[in-house]
CSV table of C-alpha atoms in Angstrom, one decimal:
chain,number,residue,atom,x,y,z
A,1,MET,CA,-12.5,0.0,12.5
A,2,THR,CA,-10.6,2.8,13.1
A,3,PRO,CA,-9.5,3.8,17.0
A,4,THR,CA,-12.9,5.5,17.6
A,5,GLY,CA,-15.5,2.5,16.3
A,6,LYS,CA,-17.8,3.6,14.0
A,7,GLU,CA,-17.9,7.4,15.5
A,8,SER,CA,-16.6,9.3,17.8
A,9,PRO,CA,-17.8,8.3,21.0
A,10,HIS,CA,-19.0,11.2,23.2
A,11,GLU,CA,-17.5,12.7,27.4
A,12,SER,CA,-5.9,19.7,42.7
A,13,PRO,CA,-5.2,20.9,45.5
A,14,GLN,CA,-2.5,22.9,44.1
A,15,GLN,CA,-3.7,24.5,41.0
A,16,PRO,CA,-1.5,23.9,38.0
A,17,THR,CA,0.2,26.6,36.1
A,18,PRO,CA,-1.2,26.0,32.6
A,19,GLY,CA,-0.5,25.0,29.2
A,20,ARG,CA,1.3,21.3,29.2
A,21,ALA,CA,4.9,22.1,30.3
A,22,SER,CA,2.9,21.6,33.8
A,23,GLU,CA,2.2,18.6,33.3
A,24,PRO,CA,4.3,15.4,32.9
A,25,GLU,CA,3.3,12.9,31.1
A,26,GLY,CA,3.6,10.3,33.6
A,27,ALA,CA,2.3,12.3,36.3
A,28,ARG,CA,-1.1,9.8,36.9
A,29,THR,CA,-2.6,7.7,34.9
A,30,PRO,CA,-6.4,8.2,34.2
A,31,PRO,CA,-8.5,5.9,36.1
A,32,ARG,CA,-11.2,3.0,34.0
A,33,ARG,CA,-14.7,3.3,36.4
A,34,ARG,CA,-17.4,4.2,34.6
A,35,PRO,CA,-19.0,6.4,36.7
A,36,GLY,CA,-22.8,7.7,36.8
A,37,GLY,CA,-24.1,11.0,37.4
A,38,ARG,CA,-23.0,14.2,37.4
A,39,THR,CA,-19.3,12.4,37.1
A,40,ALA,CA,-20.6,10.8,34.0
A,41,ARG,CA,-21.6,14.0,32.4
A,42,ILE,CA,-19.1,16.0,33.1
A,43,ARG,CA,-16.7,12.8,31.5
A,44,ARG,CA,-18.1,13.5,28.0
A,45,GLN,CA,-18.0,16.7,28.3
A,46,VAL,CA,-14.1,16.8,28.8
A,47,LEU,CA,-14.0,13.9,26.5
A,48,ASP,CA,-16.0,15.9,23.7
A,49,ALA,CA,-13.6,18.7,24.4
A,50,VAL,CA,-11.0,17.3,23.7
A,51,LEU,CA,-12.1,15.7,20.7
A,52,ALA,CA,-12.9,19.0,19.3
A,53,GLU,CA,-10.3,20.6,20.4
A,54,LEU,CA,-7.5,18.2,18.5
A,55,GLY,CA,-9.6,17.6,15.3
A,56,GLU,CA,-9.2,21.8,15.4
A,57,HIS,CA,-6.0,22.0,16.5
A,58,GLY,CA,-4.6,19.2,16.4
A,59,TYR,CA,-1.7,17.9,19.3
A,60,ASP,CA,-0.3,20.7,19.3
A,61,GLY,CA,-2.8,22.8,20.2
A,62,LEU,CA,-4.1,21.1,22.9
A,63,THR,CA,-4.0,21.8,26.5
A,64,THR,CA,-5.7,21.2,30.3
A,65,ASP,CA,-6.6,25.3,29.8
A,66,THR,CA,-8.7,25.1,27.1
A,67,VAL,CA,-10.3,21.1,27.1
A,68,ALA,CA,-12.0,22.4,30.7
A,69,ALA,CA,-12.9,25.4,28.9
A,70,ARG,CA,-14.7,24.0,26.2
A,71,ALA,CA,-16.3,22.1,28.3
A,72,GLY,CA,-17.2,24.7,30.7
A,73,VAL,CA,-15.4,22.9,34.0
A,74,HIS,CA,-12.7,24.4,35.9
A,75,ARG,CA,-9.4,23.8,34.8
A,76,THR,CA,-7.9,22.0,38.1
A,77,THR,CA,-11.5,19.3,38.0
A,78,VAL,CA,-9.7,18.6,34.3
A,79,TYR,CA,-6.1,18.8,36.1
A,80,ARG,CA,-7.6,16.6,39.4
A,81,ARG,CA,-8.9,14.1,37.2
A,82,TRP,CA,-7.0,13.4,34.0
A,83,GLY,CA,-3.7,14.7,35.1
A,84,ASP,CA,-1.9,16.0,31.7
A,85,VAL,CA,-2.6,15.5,27.9
A,86,GLY,CA,-1.7,12.3,27.3
A,87,GLY,CA,-4.5,11.2,30.5
A,88,LEU,CA,-7.3,13.2,28.2
A,89,LEU,CA,-5.5,11.4,25.1
A,90,ALA,CA,-5.9,8.0,26.9
A,91,ASP,CA,-9.1,8.2,28.6
A,92,VAL,CA,-10.5,9.2,24.5
A,93,LEU,CA,-9.5,5.8,23.5
A,94,ASP,CA,-10.3,3.8,26.8
A,95,ALA,CA,-13.9,5.3,26.4
A,96,ALA,CA,-14.0,4.1,23.0
A,97,GLY,CA,-13.3,0.7,24.0
A,98,ASP,CA,-16.5,0.7,25.7
A,99,ASP,CA,-18.7,0.4,22.9
A,100,ASP,CA,-21.4,-2.2,22.1
A,101,TRP,CA,-19.0,-1.8,18.1
A,102,GLN,CA,-19.8,-5.5,16.4
A,103,PRO,CA,-18.3,-6.1,12.8
A,104,PRO,CA,-21.0,-5.9,10.2
A,105,ASP,CA,-22.2,-9.8,8.7
A,106,THR,CA,-22.6,-9.2,5.8
A,107,GLY,CA,-23.3,-13.5,4.0
A,108,SER,CA,-20.1,-13.8,2.7
A,109,LEU,CA,-15.7,-12.7,4.0
A,110,GLU,CA,-15.5,-10.2,0.8
A,111,GLY,CA,-18.8,-8.6,2.7
A,112,ASP,CA,-18.2,-7.9,5.6
A,113,LEU,CA,-14.2,-7.0,4.8
A,114,THR,CA,-15.3,-4.7,2.3
A,115,ALA,CA,-18.2,-2.9,5.2
A,116,LEU,CA,-14.7,-2.9,7.3
A,117,ASN,CA,-12.9,-0.9,4.9
A,118,GLU,CA,-15.7,1.2,4.0
A,119,GLU,CA,-16.1,2.5,7.8
A,120,ILE,CA,-12.2,2.6,7.9
A,121,GLN,CA,-12.3,4.9,4.6
A,122,THR,CA,-15.0,7.1,6.2
A,123,ALA,CA,-13.2,7.9,9.3
A,124,LEU,CA,-10.5,9.0,8.2
A,125,THR,CA,-11.6,11.5,5.5
A,126,ALA,CA,-13.9,13.3,8.1
A,127,GLN,CA,-14.2,16.4,8.7
A,128,PRO,CA,-12.9,17.4,11.6
A,129,PRO,CA,-10.3,15.3,10.9
A,130,VAL,CA,-10.5,13.2,14.9
A,131,VAL,CA,-9.2,9.7,14.3
A,132,THR,CA,-6.5,10.6,12.1
A,133,ALA,CA,-5.0,13.5,14.9
A,134,LEU,CA,-6.1,10.2,17.3
A,135,ILE,CA,-3.5,8.7,15.6
A,136,ALA,CA,-1.3,11.2,15.3
A,137,ALA,CA,-1.0,12.6,18.7
A,138,SER,CA,-0.7,8.5,20.0
A,139,PHE,CA,3.1,9.3,18.5
A,140,ARG,CA,3.4,12.2,21.0
A,141,SER,CA,1.8,10.8,24.1
A,142,GLU,CA,3.1,7.8,26.5
A,143,LYS,CA,0.3,7.0,27.6
A,144,ALA,CA,-2.0,7.7,24.9
A,145,ALA,CA,-0.2,4.6,22.8
A,146,GLU,CA,-1.2,2.5,25.7
A,147,ALA,CA,-5.0,3.6,25.4
A,148,GLN,CA,-4.4,2.9,21.7
A,149,GLN,CA,-2.9,-0.6,21.5
A,150,ARG,CA,-5.7,-1.6,23.5
A,151,LEU,CA,-8.2,-0.6,21.4
A,152,TRP,CA,-6.4,-2.2,18.6
A,153,GLU,CA,-6.7,-6.0,20.3
A,154,ASP,CA,-9.9,-4.2,21.4
A,155,ARG,CA,-10.7,-4.4,17.8
A,156,TYR,CA,-8.5,-6.9,16.2
A,157,ALA,CA,-10.7,-9.6,19.2
A,158,ARG,CA,-14.7,-8.4,18.1
A,159,CYS,CA,-13.7,-8.6,14.6
A,160,GLU,CA,-12.6,-12.2,14.9
A,161,VAL,CA,-15.4,-13.2,14.5
A,162,VAL,CA,-15.9,-12.2,11.0
A,163,VAL,CA,-13.3,-14.5,10.5
A,164,ALA,CA,-14.8,-18.3,11.7
A,165,ARG,CA,-18.7,-17.3,10.7
A,166,ALA,CA,-16.5,-17.3,8.0
A,167,VAL,CA,-14.2,-20.3,8.6
A,168,GLN,CA,-18.5,-22.2,8.9
A,169,ARG,CA,-19.3,-20.8,5.7
A,170,GLY,CA,-17.2,-23.2,4.2
A,171,GLU,CA,-15.2,-20.2,3.4
A,172,LEU,CA,-12.1,-20.3,4.5
A,173,PRO,CA,-9.6,-23.7,5.9
A,174,PRO,CA,-10.5,-24.5,9.4
A,175,ASP,CA,-6.8,-22.3,10.0
A,176,THR,CA,-7.7,-20.1,9.1
A,177,ASP,CA,-4.7,-17.2,10.7
A,178,ALA,CA,-8.3,-14.6,12.0
A,179,ARG,CA,-5.7,-12.0,13.3
A,180,GLN,CA,-3.0,-11.5,10.1
A,181,LEU,CA,-6.5,-11.7,7.4
A,182,LEU,CA,-7.6,-8.9,9.3
A,183,LEU,CA,-4.5,-7.3,8.5
A,184,ALA,CA,-3.9,-7.8,5.2
A,185,ALA,CA,-7.2,-6.8,4.3
A,186,THR,CA,-7.9,-3.2,6.1
A,187,ALA,CA,-4.3,-2.0,5.8
A,188,PRO,CA,-4.9,-0.6,2.6
A,189,PRO,CA,-6.8,2.5,3.4
A,190,TYR,CA,-4.8,3.3,6.6
A,191,HIS,CA,-1.4,3.3,3.7
A,192,GLN,CA,-3.4,4.8,1.0
A,193,LEU,CA,-5.0,7.9,2.9
A,194,LEU,CA,-2.1,8.1,6.1
A,195,LEU,CA,0.9,6.8,4.9
A,196,LEU,CA,0.9,7.7,0.8
A,197,ARG,CA,-2.1,10.6,1.3
A,198,LEU,CA,-3.9,10.4,-1.7
A,199,ALA,CA,-7.6,10.8,-2.3
A,200,PRO,CA,-10.1,8.4,-0.9
A,201,ASP,CA,-10.7,5.9,-3.7
A,202,PRO,CA,-14.7,4.6,-4.1
A,203,GLN,CA,-12.4,0.9,-4.9
A,204,LEU,CA,-10.8,0.8,-2.7
A,205,PRO,CA,-12.1,-0.6,0.0
A,206,GLY,CA,-13.4,-4.0,-1.9
A,207,ARG,CA,-10.5,-4.1,-3.8
A,208,ALA,CA,-8.7,-5.4,-0.6
A,209,ALA,CA,-11.0,-6.9,1.1
A,210,ARG,CA,-11.9,-9.3,-1.8
A,211,THR,CA,-7.5,-9.6,-3.0
A,212,ALA,CA,-7.3,-10.6,1.0
A,213,ALA,CA,-10.3,-12.9,1.2
A,214,LEU,CA,-9.5,-14.4,-2.2
A,215,ALA,CA,-5.3,-15.3,-0.5
A,216,ALA,CA,-7.1,-16.1,2.4
A,217,ALA,CA,-9.3,-19.1,0.3
A,218,ALA,CA,-6.1,-19.9,-1.1
A,219,GLY,CA,-4.5,-20.2,1.8
A,220,ALA,CA,-2.3,-17.8,2.1
A,221,PHE,CA,-2.9,-17.3,5.9
A,222,ILE,CA,-3.5,-20.6,7.6
A,223,LYS,CA,-1.6,-20.5,10.5
A,224,PRO,CA,2.1,-22.5,11.0
A,225,PRO,CA,1.6,-25.9,12.4
A,226,SER,CA,3.0,-25.6,16.0
A,227,THR,CA,6.9,-27.1,16.8
A,228,GLY,CA,6.6,-29.2,19.8
A,229,GLY,CA,9.4,-28.9,22.8
A,230,ALA,CA,11.8,-32.3,21.9
């Protein structure tokens, strides 16, 4: 479970001055419509170019001009639709939410959580480092941060079925808080790889999953009782 799922998804009346300086962060918000035909093809080309440029050069090297050149489209096409770098990043993240990704179904809670963590570790160590670059970019762009928040909410909502299945199998108490369990299970790969910058540990996905599953089975993530109003 990563900002782009298992794999990264791939796709002005006045001509703007080249570079980011002429394109203020709040200029415009990318549309959520999903057209087809030539428009969809251009979108795919542009978003693929954003991912490639981001992975190779990072946020500071990402401009509408370089994206347009890489995508093979005119820079006014990019500016007219996406406005600025923030709009491009936001659309990359929004496009990731349009996929049909679903969490693994291995038959056990520990197996499902292990498989999720393996996906995370693979994505965070991939080259070029597209996923880590997207995460870093979200701290530099308000529009990208908002889009990434939407994507995380979507991903965690999809993963709640992992906990629901475990409850149905009798592995977990019925009142287990799915979100808190998922956060506890998937946090270690992000912490070790992004914050501590440690080398990938092939044992970490399973170890983190096992720890969270055992804690959940013992009732560590039971939802607190609601307190009604007076």
